[in-house]
Structures are given as C-alpha cells and as structure tokens.
C-alpha cells in the first residue's frame, strides 16, 4: 500500500559544528590509569587545535569529523551552561564536549565558546559514555569506559568551557580513573549514570553491575555490586567465561541472550527496567537485587524454540523509557514505553503498579491495539528502522508527545504524535505529524546556461561556500580526493593557492581539457568542459557530506520543550513550522488536513484576517510552484537576472510598463510552451479557476511572512551556539520566502500579459498592485539574503580577555567568522516573554521576529544605509562594493556613497555625492544621522557639522579629503564653504550666528584652503586665501610657508606675478629665509644670467639671497637687491676674509697683487669638504664669486651715480687686548669700492692660475681696506676681498 504523505508541522534547522573562532578548540591528552603516559612535568600540556580541516583521504576525514556516538545532555542544574553536546571521534579515542545552550542570562559572561577534545590512551567502548549532575552542585560529571576497562571520572566545571586558564595545571585534580575488579572476568556492554554517585553497567552474561561512591569521593574508587537473575550476588557462571549455543557475537564479545541492551530507572529510583536481547522486559529491585516483573516486549508467550527468532541487534540501545504521569489513572505509579523492532515494529505502553509483583505489578494499557507508527513518506522501496524515541510526559497524561527518529542509511526523518495518555488509540490513527527537510538542503546546483559569463567558476564558488551548506573540512577533503589522479605538476600548481577557494579554482581549471588545436577552442566547449569538472567535484563533496548527515541520536530538552537530532557532524534543532512554511510544505495536502488543522495547531489562526481558506492559499502556492518548476535553466537564469535589475529600478516608470518589460526581457513568449501553460491552468483549476485569483489571496500569503513583536525579556541574550541556530533558521526562512515570492511574481507577470481580460475578466485581481508589493518584498529579502550569506572575520574579544591560555601562534590574534546578519544585528534579538509555548515554537518566532525587527519593511532606506556605514567603518571595501547596489537615493545614503567612493580613492565621484547631499544634511531636514545610525562612521565631533549650515558641512567634507590627502578637493570644498559663509547670516533655527564664531570659522576655512592649495601647487589660490587673512600673526607665518613652498617646488617666478598686497610681506619672508640659510649656498650654474640669479634645482639647497634680489628687482628696489647680493657675496668669501673689518690690505706677492690662500675658499664652502682639493670645484667656486661681483655691480649700475651705494653691515674690528664682544656696524659700500674689489679678485685668480702664491697666509684682519670712502663713512668702505 502506498504511503500517505503526512502533515508537516515541524521543520529541521541544521547546524554545522565548525568552530567559529580559531582558538575555541582545546585538546587535552589524559593519562592512563597506571600513569604510563604521564609526563615528567607536573602539568599536562594543553594545545589549541587551530586546524581540523586538513584530511588527505576519506578515512582521515571520518576519524576527525564523523562521530561514532553523539548526543546532548541537559543538566538538572539550570545555570549556564546547561546543555552539553558530546561526540566520540578518532576511532573512539577522543571525547569532544561543547556547550549547546541557545540562550543565557545576559549577566553570565563570558560565553561558553570553548570545546574540549579529551584524548584517551585507549579507545572508548561503544555506549561507554555517560553524563550526570545534581541540582545542588554546579558541576558536570562525565564517565567514560575504555576498552582497557578503565573507568574515567571527569569532574568538569562550567568555567572550563569559557576560560582556558581554568584548564591549566594538573589534570589529576578533575580526572580520576578506576578499574573495577569485576571486569577481569566479565565484559561490560552498556553504561548509564543514575547520578554522579551511582552507575549501572550491563554485563555480557546478562547481569548488572552497580557502582556507587560516597559524596565527596573523587572517582578513584567505587563500590561494586552485582545483580543477576538469581538475586544479588554473583553466580558461578559469572566467574567462568563460557560460550553458550545461543550467544550473539558483538565485536570481540559473545553476548548472552539475557544481556541487557537498554536500561532505564524508575522515577523513584527504586527499580531498574531493562530490555534484554531475548526480547524481554525486566524490572530489577535495587534494594534486593531481585527481578520482579518480566514481560515479552509484545506481551506474548514465547516458546523456547522461538526465542532465537526474536533475538535483537546488540546495537539497539534506545528501546525503553520510563515516565511519570501523576493522576492519569488511579493506582498507576508510573509508566513504561517499549519498542519491539519485530512485526514491522510496535510500541507498548505499560502501567506499573508494583514492579516486584511479577503477575499483577504491570499491565499492557492497550492490549488489543497495534501501536505501529507510520513509516516516513518516501519511496515505497525504502526500508526504514526506528532508531530512537522520546516521550514528553505531562501531569495527568494530558498533552503528551511521542517523538520518533527513523533512519535509512544516512537519511533520517522525525515524526511526532501529540496525545492524551488514556486516549492514545484514537490519536494514533489521526494525529501523526512529520518534520519537513530544510529547503536550503535542496537548493539546486548551478547549471550551464548561455547567459552571463562563459566561466561558471563564480557560480560554483558561491554555491560551495554558501554559509552553512558545506563545512570547510568537507571541501578541503574533497579537494584532496579530487587531486589524487592529477600529476605532480598540477598538484604543485594547486598548492600555490593561498586560500581554499583559490586552490579549488586552480584544481578545477587545471583539469579542463580542450582540443589539441588551440585555434578550435570555442566558448561553448570551454563552458561545457568547465561545468563537467565542477560536476565531478560536486559529487565528491555531496558523497562526503552525506556521512556528516547521518543521525546518531535523538535528544529532548524537557525543561525547554525542545527536540534535537544529533548527526555525525552536526546538530539539528527541530522547530515548529511558521504559517508560511505550514502552507508551503503542505500545499499538496492542505485540503485533506484542513479539517483537522485546529487540532494540530490549536493556537494558530491560519486563515488570518482575510478569511481565506488555507487550502486555497496553499493551492495558489502550489500553482505558482508548478509553473516555475517547468522553466528551463536558461529561462530561470533570465528571470533571476531581470529580477536583480528590476528590484533596483527607478520607481518612476509606470507599473504596467515594468510588467511588460519583465515579460519581454525574460522572453516568456519563446520560452514558455503550451504544456507549461496547461499545467498552470490545471493547477489554478484546483483552487476554483482564474476567477478565484484575487488580491486577498495574495495578501493572505504576504500576511504570513511578517511577524509581530511579542513582549521581550532583556535579561536573556543569545549564546554563541544559539546565534548559530538563529542565523540558520533565518537563512532558511529567507530562502523559502524568496522562492515563494519569485514563484508568485512570474505567475503574476504571465497571467497579466497572457490572459485575455475580455474572455477571463479578473475583476478582483489587481496585477500592478500585487507586482509592486512583490518587488518591495523581494528587495527587502534580497538584502536579508545577502546579509545571511555574507561572512566577515572579526577578532575574538573573549579570546583576548582569556589571554592566559596556551596558544600555538601567540602573535596571531584569534579570529571569529560569522555572517553579517549576526555581526550587525544579533543585538536586535531578545527572548520573548510567553508562557505555555514550547521552545520549538518560540525558536521559529525568534528567527522570524529577528529579521522582522531589522525593519526593512518600514525603514528600508535607513537600515541599508546603516549596514553600509558598518562596512565602511570596518574598512571592508570589497563587501561594501557588493552592497552598494542596495543603497537608496536619499541624502544620508548619498553621503555614505561619497564615503564609499572616498575609501576607494574615487575622489571625483565622492565629491559629486557630497555635493548632492549637502543641502539636506546641512539644513537639518534629515533626522536619521547619529552615532548609532552611522555605526561608528561618524563620531560626536563629526555630528556637530551636520544640520548647522553649509559652511560647517563643507568644513566636515574637506576634513575627510584632508585625511585622504586629496588636497585639490580640500581646496574645492574650502572655496564652497567660504562662498556660503559669505552668504549666511542667520544661524540654525533663525538665530543670528555669533560674529566671533563666524570669524573663527572663516579663519579656519581660509587656513585649510591655503595649506590645501599649497599641497596641490595651486599657488595663486593660496595667495588669494592668504590675502584674506585677518590674523596678522597667522598671515606672517603663512607667508613664510608660501615662500618656502614656492622655492622648493621651483615656482619662484610666481613671486613677482602675485598682485601687490601691503599686508603680505614676501620680502621679509625671503629675507628671513636668506638669513636662516646663509651658511650654505650653491654655485651658480654657467647658464644663469647676471640680472637675476635663479635658484638651484636642489630643493634642499636654495640660494635665497639671489631669490630675494630677484624679487626686489621685480619691485624696482635696486638698492635692496644690491643689499641681498652683498650678503650673498659676504657668505661666499673665506671666513678669514669676511669676519673682521680692518684697514690693512691683502698680503702682497712679488708683483704687488693681493692673494688668498687656496684652502681659505675650500674651508668656507658648504659643500662636501672631501672635494676641496679638486681643481674643477675650486675653479667653479672662483667663478661663482666673480659672477656674484658682476651681479652686484650690474644692479648698482642701474641707479644714478650719487645713489650707487649700499649701507652694509660688517662685523666690528676686534683687538687682542679687548675683552668686549664684537658688534656689527653699518658701513657705506659704493659701486667704486665693489669694482675695485672685483678687479683685485680677478688678479687673485690670475695669480693662482699662474702659480704665483704668497709664502705666508694673510692676516685675519685683512678683509676690507679703506680707499676713498664716499658718503659719511670716512675711509674707503671696501678695498679688497
């Protein structure tokens, strides 16, 4: 008989167990009981496990990541962390534990993000791990039984999972081992913990071993007590190992038929109920050790010869559960549920009244009812086995639940039954519901199309690295398998990739094989071959990923009402379907289950306020789904491309035109066949035909998408593990909603264009209205999809606080990878405050409400701009580039676009954006700018420039360009600020701005304009700004800066071109520079003219005297120019010749001419002294002195003879008897004196060239000798140099 599709009330949310932080996994190797592995050091070495992704082959991948056993333990103590997920890895030698709490009290800091990997010296036994705790102590006790029969007792404190320093020191403080003597002649099979002080171990011979210890004992010793069918004590058979005829081989042990495979304790801890391999249920009295009740699991009488037919598999350990339902029926103490895998699998519910009474102590509650659960709805050829079940009890047996985990190889399914205990038979036939699989898991792989780029690499990389789809370890191992058949050269090429993405791309690209002739390569051939190689890699990944999905156990949190499935490498949170998901997953069967909908969802009002039948709404979803499922890959790709542009299109276009454009660009005419049309019409006929299409039907779907906010508890925050659950649930919700919206959109477009309105008038269907609403929702969910799939890596702040931990690479900070949705908006989530609602329902609400609180519906512009601010503040330019397309066209977002272009050094585009946003932001018409809205992009000082007029706004903008060193744009915006500052008289809110503030603002803008113009070599603008200075001191300093910049940039010719301004004293600035740099001047090149000596090209060695002379000449100040040249000449002469005035002459040679020592000039020059003996350098220096004379003579010749003199400063003479300090005196130097000195300089040079040298150095006082002074100077002011 064909299996009937169930009603899907629940949905899975799959989680990967990859560490979010690079240092969140700590490995601790435990020592053997005899201490054989004990280090000589007292402290056991711990290490951070930073790389678990590398696995060369499938076997290594299985050892590292595929758990042989795993589950979640929920502590009785309600403090955080309360839930612990444990797994057995590395062939049973590693036990991994981590916190699995979804929520935590916000005061409980830090988060329990550490996972412990405990390495045992020998492998752990199957079913050899048990966890226990008490409400009195905040301690988790872990028991582990190894194949060497060592029983480890691990006393773990909560801080072990949050503070690595707590694990430092000797492990013997929290790790103890004990080897029961009983295991020397008996073999353990199952281990369970009743409490931290009591353990029960099933033995291979059918007995039980009870281990107890006293409170305060550390686990290094236990008291052993045996239970056998003959009473407590031990039998002779137990001491003598022997093999019977009907034993079962399990590993290396022969198990007796009476071996216990499943154990449960009674609520009062007085009895132990066991299920044995021989298909029997037994009750053991813990006080007497005797067996009371014994029943067949199906309550049938078995003949001894038939027992072998009902021997069960030793791997089945979850066949029994004991629960309490006080008040359900008078006389019943508690109840037992058992499952028999025979006869297609049946459950039995037993009521216990006296477990010691073998006849009347326990009875079958429903002896005439076959409680066989329905198998999952898949192919009829598939064989399913019940792997585990859990009962959620309730007082009085009202509102109980049965959860079943089914397995078929690596596939699993979960079913649930809500029932009242005494009315179980009626609910068994009608109330079963199932769990729907994630839509994300069924996302189609990329397919080759003729559209878009010829290389599909980007599509495949996005698919493989979609957050939460595949683990990095799965991809890395698949890459290793993919490379096994490649040559060593290609392997070496692949290893050059720095990241996993790069290595995968290189590997696939290196295997693309084309024709031998390069000229025959075509795009189609290349595309097809590339897709073929990606397909090959895809199947390797999928096959490896299937192993991760295999279910290992089912866990139920009674405190929170939350079921979990633990996979081999992951965990699955089972949550209730939202209204949208309920309609979607039951779209084919809603008409069948609609009558019982109130029973299955008693607290829902699924039809909603529009009073549409759920079957009609679900039928619309089915029709739209059927229609789009028939699209070819090319048409689907076209729809995606057109939609991407349509949701960002300017809304000024008319809606009918946009619908027609969508229809044409997708080429519906040529792509949709008659069969596709007929399928759509048939699907619509199931809900009543085209006439049933109305706005309310679509709006009913839209109503289910949004989620109203409930009251929240700000004391509860999401844990790190819980944030992963929320993100995955949000990803699934976003993906499903986008699929539904796209289905409806293409159907609306097709119906609007194709359906003849005259033949089929759709009076209540307003396609343009629905189209606009669909596009708005799609735009919002496209942003959410991008946030939920895009990841960023941040430094782990909690890891920084715990800096005492042992690190592999201390220099590298810990990194934490998360989605942008979590990184930016996790603080938006708050725990709802509701009573009587199970957490599997609250989890769905939390996922939906979290993304609804982002307020993209009502505040799209502000939210997306805030996201962009966050990306820019974090300097994530690549992500910001991808997100730029979502930004709206508001003033605030335009400003943020400018900040983006500024970060990309696109200064022209940034300037355009800043100018567009200026008026609104400066005039206070936008209230959404704040530190929170800017995500740190603006600080409080920056905010002061907004809403306070255009000058201050432009002042803020030019400050941004200053930081970017874009000086030309600084000058542009400074001019704008000055322009509006001159026009602005009233301040903010009509108040007149204080004149002092305006003056200060103008001074600041002028100063920044001046210095920006200097940096941009806009010297005319700099001079213009300088001329507007009102502060004399600042103007003087800026003048010196301007002159210095002109000289260093070889723009000194501009000094004479600036318009005259009596407040700008360029002459004084040049004179100051000349005085400051008088110690070192270059030689004038031969190409220089005597009329105005140019500066040397060396910007670090300028001749400021000649610059000063040139500037004075341009102002017709000939005597001032001559004074500057005189000072230059003074600096060129030897120190002995220019330091002290004297009336004596130079020393004479035989020919009567004066001469200088050769070295006098060498020592006086500011150039490198190592070149002093070079004859060419000496000749050049002599030529410079001569030309300086000529320049000075020429300048003084330009004035009349009576005025051809200068008043020069020369040092006062000093005598050997005087102790006073020498002072300068003013002396008149005439043109005649300079000519005579020039003649003597020529004679001196001639003597040097002729080899006529004096035999003694001239006196240090023979610098200037008098000779016919003119003016009031008395003697000649200058005789010789």
Tab-separated table of N, CA and C in Angstrom, residues 255 812 870 882 1050 1053 1065:
chain	number	residue	atom	x	y	z
A	255	UNK	N	27.809	-12.303	23.498
A	255	UNK	CA	26.797	-11.851	24.457
A	255	UNK	C	25.753	-12.930	24.666
A	812	UNK	N	49.439	35.780	16.437
A	812	UNK	CA	48.251	35.947	15.621
A	812	UNK	C	47.014	36.021	16.516
A	870	UNK	N	28.385	50.443	8.540
A	870	UNK	CA	29.117	49.427	9.288
A	870	UNK	C	30.251	48.853	8.457
A	882	UNK	N	30.062	45.268	-3.074
A	882	UNK	CA	28.968	44.377	-3.440
A	882	UNK	C	27.624	44.887	-2.920
A	1050	UNK	N	60.211	75.027	-7.199
A	1050	UNK	CA	60.700	75.687	-8.414
A	1050	UNK	C	59.613	76.534	-9.085
A	1053	UNK	N	59.133	82.037	-9.881
A	1053	UNK	CA	58.729	83.086	-10.808
A	1053	UNK	C	57.349	83.653	-10.454
A	1065	UNK	N	53.986	90.530	3.414
A	1065	UNK	CA	55.395	90.951	3.286
A	1065	UNK	C	56.234	89.774	2.801
